[in-house]
């Protein structure tokens, strides 16, 4: 489950930048297709995340925070892509993007116990 989760968000992060670069080079159709795949990955990220939550016997507040920040990142993926497509300003969302990623990586890898590094 955790491997599926990490694979899904890592792939989503790559595809997010692929979609952005396709947008900026004017390849709107290709960008749209990548964005569709990205949306399927959101579902995989959420499904595996919820699956991980169900594996817990008692959920602490940090787990809730981790899930909320994860959802926040998915929202930011969508906001940045849609605003980039509409040629609107994205700087406020990029700042949030950096903060949310720092938080989610800290919570996921440092604070919370499950890990892909454990056998
Ligand atoms: C793009 C969004 C997301 C990112 C980047 C992300 C990132 C991560 C990372 C880095 C870990 C730790 C992996 C490890 O220690 O090997 C993790 C674990 C986890 N994630 Fe996510 N996540 C996202 C979305 C979600 C969502 C939406 C949920 C819940 C609905 C969720 C629930 C969990 C849970 C329960 C764990 C296990 C925590 C632990 O004990 O280490 N995640 N995630």
PDB file of C-alpha atoms and ligand atoms in Angstrom:
ATOM      1  CA  UNK A   1       0.000   0.000   0.000  1.00  0.00           C
ATOM      2  CA  UNK A   2       2.716   2.497   0.967  1.00  0.00           C
ATOM      3  CA  UNK A   3       4.692   1.636  -2.182  1.00  0.00           C
ATOM      4  CA  UNK A   4       1.623   2.277  -4.310  1.00  0.00           C
ATOM      5  CA  UNK A   5       1.090   5.584  -2.508  1.00  0.00           C
ATOM      6  CA  UNK A   6       4.679   6.791  -2.969  1.00  0.00           C
ATOM      7  CA  UNK A   7       4.784   5.613  -6.606  1.00  0.00           C
ATOM      8  CA  UNK A   8       1.515   7.432  -7.364  1.00  0.00           C
ATOM      9  CA  UNK A   9       2.550  10.824  -5.948  1.00  0.00           C
ATOM     10  CA  UNK A  10       6.070  10.596  -7.404  1.00  0.00           C
ATOM     11  CA  UNK A  11       4.583   9.903 -10.841  1.00  0.00           C
ATOM     12  CA  UNK A  12       2.026  12.671 -10.343  1.00  0.00           C
ATOM     13  CA  UNK A  13       4.792  15.169  -9.523  1.00  0.00           C
ATOM     14  CA  UNK A  14       6.661  14.235 -12.717  1.00  0.00           C
ATOM     15  CA  UNK A  15       3.526  14.430 -14.872  1.00  0.00           C
ATOM     16  CA  UNK A  16       2.631  17.788 -13.306  1.00  0.00           C
ATOM     17  CA  UNK A  17       5.899  19.284 -14.575  1.00  0.00           C
ATOM     18  CA  UNK A  18       5.489  17.524 -17.933  1.00  0.00           C
ATOM     19  CA  UNK A  19       2.003  19.067 -18.300  1.00  0.00           C
ATOM     20  CA  UNK A  20       3.332  22.513 -17.343  1.00  0.00           C
ATOM     21  CA  UNK A  21       6.162  22.360 -19.865  1.00  0.00           C
ATOM     22  CA  UNK A  22       3.780  21.135 -22.595  1.00  0.00           C
ATOM     23  CA  UNK A  23       1.533  24.106 -21.804  1.00  0.00           C
ATOM     24  CA  UNK A  24       4.358  26.602 -21.974  1.00  0.00           C
ATOM     25  CA  UNK A  25       5.572  25.192 -25.295  1.00  0.00           C
ATOM     26  CA  UNK A  26       2.056  25.574 -26.720  1.00  0.00           C
ATOM     27  CA  UNK A  27       1.249  21.857 -27.001  1.00  0.00           C
ATOM     28  CA  UNK A  28      -2.243  22.235 -25.560  1.00  0.00           C
ATOM     29  CA  UNK A  29      -3.607  18.893 -26.705  1.00  0.00           C
ATOM     30  CA  UNK A  30      -0.714  16.841 -25.316  1.00  0.00           C
ATOM     31  CA  UNK A  31      -0.919  18.822 -22.064  1.00  0.00           C
ATOM     32  CA  UNK A  32      -4.626  18.003 -21.802  1.00  0.00           C
ATOM     33  CA  UNK A  33      -3.930  14.273 -22.159  1.00  0.00           C
ATOM     34  CA  UNK A  34      -1.206  14.356 -19.498  1.00  0.00           C
ATOM     35  CA  UNK A  35      -3.609  16.271 -17.239  1.00  0.00           C
ATOM     36  CA  UNK A  36      -6.230  13.525 -17.663  1.00  0.00           C
ATOM     37  CA  UNK A  37      -3.695  10.870 -16.593  1.00  0.00           C
ATOM     38  CA  UNK A  38      -2.760  13.122 -13.683  1.00  0.00           C
ATOM     39  CA  UNK A  39      -6.393  13.191 -12.537  1.00  0.00           C
ATOM     40  CA  UNK A  40      -6.509   9.399 -12.486  1.00  0.00           C
ATOM     41  CA  UNK A  41      -3.376   9.471 -10.351  1.00  0.00           C
ATOM     42  CA  UNK A  42      -5.092  11.814  -7.854  1.00  0.00           C
ATOM     43  CA  UNK A  43      -7.655   9.065  -7.319  1.00  0.00           C
ATOM     44  CA  UNK A  44      -4.887   6.489  -6.808  1.00  0.00           C
ATOM     45  CA  UNK A  45      -3.094   8.802  -4.323  1.00  0.00           C
ATOM     46  CA  UNK A  46      -6.311   9.370  -2.360  1.00  0.00           C
ATOM     47  CA  UNK A  47      -7.355   5.693  -2.470  1.00  0.00           C
ATOM     48  CA  UNK A  48      -3.951   4.450  -1.255  1.00  0.00           C
ATOM     49  CA  UNK A  49      -3.791   7.259   1.355  1.00  0.00           C
ATOM     50  CA  UNK A  50      -7.205   6.322   2.719  1.00  0.00           C
ATOM     51  CA  UNK A  51      -6.139   2.644   2.565  1.00  0.00           C
ATOM     52  CA  UNK A  52      -3.118   3.493   4.741  1.00  0.00           C
ATOM     53  CA  UNK A  53      -5.380   5.317   7.213  1.00  0.00           C
ATOM     54  CA  UNK A  54      -7.563   2.212   7.478  1.00  0.00           C
ATOM     55  CA  UNK A  55      -4.514   0.146   8.408  1.00  0.00           C
ATOM     56  CA  UNK A  56      -4.096   2.171  11.609  1.00  0.00           C
ATOM     57  CA  UNK A  57      -5.510   1.102  14.940  1.00  0.00           C
ATOM     58  CA  UNK A  58      -5.556   4.653  16.295  1.00  0.00           C
ATOM     59  CA  UNK A  59      -5.325   7.753  14.158  1.00  0.00           C
ATOM     60  CA  UNK A  60      -3.377  10.658  15.647  1.00  0.00           C
ATOM     61  CA  UNK A  61      -3.859  14.298  14.698  1.00  0.00           C
ATOM     62  CA  UNK A  62      -0.621  14.158  12.680  1.00  0.00           C
ATOM     63  CA  UNK A  63      -2.197  11.603  10.348  1.00  0.00           C
ATOM     64  CA  UNK A  64      -5.166  13.903   9.786  1.00  0.00           C
ATOM     65  CA  UNK A  65      -2.784  16.790   9.121  1.00  0.00           C
ATOM     66  CA  UNK A  66      -0.785  14.596   6.703  1.00  0.00           C
ATOM     67  CA  UNK A  67      -3.969  13.690   4.794  1.00  0.00           C
ATOM     68  CA  UNK A  68      -5.121  17.336   4.667  1.00  0.00           C
ATOM     69  CA  UNK A  69      -1.746  18.546   3.373  1.00  0.00           C
ATOM     70  CA  UNK A  70      -1.831  15.723   0.776  1.00  0.00           C
ATOM     71  CA  UNK A  71      -5.240  16.934  -0.428  1.00  0.00           C
ATOM     72  CA  UNK A  72      -3.929  20.518  -0.397  1.00  0.00           C
ATOM     73  CA  UNK A  73      -1.100  19.470  -2.772  1.00  0.00           C
ATOM     74  CA  UNK A  74      -3.592  17.839  -5.148  1.00  0.00           C
ATOM     75  CA  UNK A  75      -5.632  21.075  -5.085  1.00  0.00           C
ATOM     76  CA  UNK A  76      -2.479  23.068  -5.860  1.00  0.00           C
ATOM     77  CA  UNK A  77      -1.602  20.797  -8.811  1.00  0.00           C
ATOM     78  CA  UNK A  78      -5.013  21.598 -10.279  1.00  0.00           C
ATOM     79  CA  UNK A  79      -4.935  25.325  -9.429  1.00  0.00           C
ATOM     80  CA  UNK A  80      -1.472  25.886 -10.902  1.00  0.00           C
ATOM     81  CA  UNK A  81      -2.272  23.957 -14.079  1.00  0.00           C
ATOM     82  CA  UNK A  82      -5.612  25.654 -14.662  1.00  0.00           C
ATOM     83  CA  UNK A  83      -4.201  29.137 -13.982  1.00  0.00           C
ATOM     84  CA  UNK A  84      -1.178  28.450 -16.209  1.00  0.00           C
ATOM     85  CA  UNK A  85      -3.554  27.390 -18.985  1.00  0.00           C
ATOM     86  CA  UNK A  86      -5.572  30.581 -18.532  1.00  0.00           C
ATOM     87  CA  UNK A  87      -2.301  32.574 -18.426  1.00  0.00           C
ATOM     88  CA  UNK A  88      -3.098  33.936 -14.974  1.00  0.00           C
ATOM     89  CA  UNK A  89      -0.663  34.615 -12.139  1.00  0.00           C
ATOM     90  CA  UNK A  90       0.486  31.510 -10.259  1.00  0.00           C
ATOM     91  CA  UNK A  91       3.083  32.895  -7.813  1.00  0.00           C
ATOM     92  CA  UNK A  92       0.875  32.688  -4.701  1.00  0.00           C
ATOM     93  CA  UNK A  93       0.196  29.032  -5.486  1.00  0.00           C
ATOM     94  CA  UNK A  94       3.877  28.254  -6.049  1.00  0.00           C
ATOM     95  CA  UNK A  95       4.677  29.596  -2.576  1.00  0.00           C
ATOM     96  CA  UNK A  96       1.971  27.331  -1.122  1.00  0.00           C
ATOM     97  CA  UNK A  97       3.343  24.474  -3.238  1.00  0.00           C
ATOM     98  CA  UNK A  98       6.803  24.725  -1.646  1.00  0.00           C
ATOM     99  CA  UNK A  99       5.358  24.982   1.897  1.00  0.00           C
ATOM    100  CA  UNK A 100       2.932  22.079   1.373  1.00  0.00           C
ATOM    101  CA  UNK A 101       5.633  19.802  -0.088  1.00  0.00           C
ATOM    102  CA  UNK A 102       8.057  20.585   2.744  1.00  0.00           C
ATOM    103  CA  UNK A 103       5.292  19.777   5.257  1.00  0.00           C
ATOM    104  CA  UNK A 104       4.126  16.578   3.591  1.00  0.00           C
ATOM    105  CA  UNK A 105       7.649  15.180   3.181  1.00  0.00           C
ATOM    106  CA  UNK A 106       8.487  16.043   6.788  1.00  0.00           C
ATOM    107  CA  UNK A 107       5.276  14.482   8.131  1.00  0.00           C
ATOM    108  CA  UNK A 108       5.444  11.422   5.858  1.00  0.00           C
ATOM    109  CA  UNK A 109       9.116  10.571   6.124  1.00  0.00           C
ATOM    110  CA  UNK A 110      10.154  11.992   9.509  1.00  0.00           C
ATOM    111  CA  UNK A 111       7.172  12.201  11.866  1.00  0.00           C
ATOM    112  CA  UNK A 112       4.932   9.302  10.867  1.00  0.00           C
ATOM    113  CA  UNK A 113       6.064   5.714  11.377  1.00  0.00           C
ATOM    114  CA  UNK A 114       5.163   3.812   8.194  1.00  0.00           C
ATOM    115  CA  UNK A 115       7.911   3.853   5.601  1.00  0.00           C
ATOM    116  CA  UNK A 116       8.913   2.415   2.238  1.00  0.00           C
ATOM    117  CA  UNK A 117      12.360   2.058   3.786  1.00  0.00           C
ATOM    118  CA  UNK A 118      11.130  -0.585   6.257  1.00  0.00           C
ATOM    119  CA  UNK A 119      10.991  -4.113   4.866  1.00  0.00           C
TER     120      UNK A 119
HETATM  121  C1  LIG B   1       0.157  14.582  -3.500  1.00  0.00           C
HETATM  122  C2  LIG B   1      -0.309  14.241  -2.334  1.00  0.00           C
HETATM  123  C3  LIG B   1       0.459  13.422  -1.331  1.00  0.00           C
HETATM  124  C4  LIG B   1       1.816  13.331  -1.101  1.00  0.00           C
HETATM  125  C5  LIG B   1       2.944  14.056  -1.820  1.00  0.00           C
HETATM  126  C6  LIG B   1       2.004  12.370  -0.024  1.00  0.00           C
HETATM  127  C7  LIG B   1       3.259  12.018   0.502  1.00  0.00           C
HETATM  128  C8  LIG B   1       3.461  11.006   1.424  1.00  0.00           C
HETATM  129  C9  LIG B   1       4.747  10.615   1.959  1.00  0.00           C
HETATM  130  C10 LIG B   1       6.093  11.258   1.622  1.00  0.00           C
HETATM  131  C11 LIG B   1       4.539   9.585   2.833  1.00  0.00           C
HETATM  132  C12 LIG B   1       5.590   8.807   3.643  1.00  0.00           C
HETATM  133  C13 LIG B   1       6.094   7.625   2.852  1.00  0.00           C
HETATM  134  C14 LIG B   1       7.159   6.849   3.618  1.00  0.00           C
HETATM  135  O1  LIG B   1       7.414   7.129   4.786  1.00  0.00           O
HETATM  136  O2  LIG B   1       7.734   5.925   3.019  1.00  0.00           O
HETATM  137  C15 LIG B   1       3.109   9.345   2.868  1.00  0.00           C
HETATM  138  C16 LIG B   1       2.474   8.437   3.680  1.00  0.00           C
HETATM  139  C17 LIG B   1       1.138   8.459   3.982  1.00  0.00           C
HETATM  140  N1  LIG B   1       0.163   9.189   3.329  1.00  0.00           N
HETATM  141 FE1  LIG B   1       0.453  10.495   1.818  1.00  0.00          FE
HETATM  142  N2  LIG B   1       0.779  11.909   0.396  1.00  0.00           N
HETATM  143  C18 LIG B   1      -0.198  12.532  -0.369  1.00  0.00           C
HETATM  144  C19 LIG B   1      -1.562  12.376  -0.253  1.00  0.00           C
HETATM  145  C20 LIG B   1      -2.183  11.682   0.767  1.00  0.00           C
HETATM  146  C21 LIG B   1      -3.609  11.666   1.026  1.00  0.00           C
HETATM  147  C22 LIG B   1      -4.644  12.412   0.197  1.00  0.00           C
HETATM  148  C23 LIG B   1      -3.798  10.871   2.140  1.00  0.00           C
HETATM  149  C24 LIG B   1      -5.051  10.498   2.876  1.00  0.00           C
HETATM  150  C25 LIG B   1      -6.261  10.657   2.445  1.00  0.00           C
HETATM  151  C26 LIG B   1      -2.511  10.378   2.557  1.00  0.00           C
HETATM  152  C27 LIG B   1      -2.278   9.535   3.626  1.00  0.00           C
HETATM  153  C28 LIG B   1      -1.056   8.970   3.962  1.00  0.00           C
HETATM  154  C29 LIG B   1      -0.846   8.047   5.062  1.00  0.00           C
HETATM  155  C30 LIG B   1      -1.909   7.538   6.037  1.00  0.00           C
HETATM  156  C31 LIG B   1       0.529   7.733   5.068  1.00  0.00           C
HETATM  157  C32 LIG B   1       1.285   6.819   6.068  1.00  0.00           C
HETATM  158  C33 LIG B   1       1.987   7.733   7.062  1.00  0.00           C
HETATM  159  C34 LIG B   1       3.126   7.061   7.781  1.00  0.00           C
HETATM  160  O3  LIG B   1       2.864   6.395   8.781  1.00  0.00           O
HETATM  161  O4  LIG B   1       4.289   7.257   7.362  1.00  0.00           O
HETATM  162  N3  LIG B   1      -1.551  10.901   1.711  1.00  0.00           N
HETATM  163  N4  LIG B   1       2.485  10.207   1.999  1.00  0.00           N
END
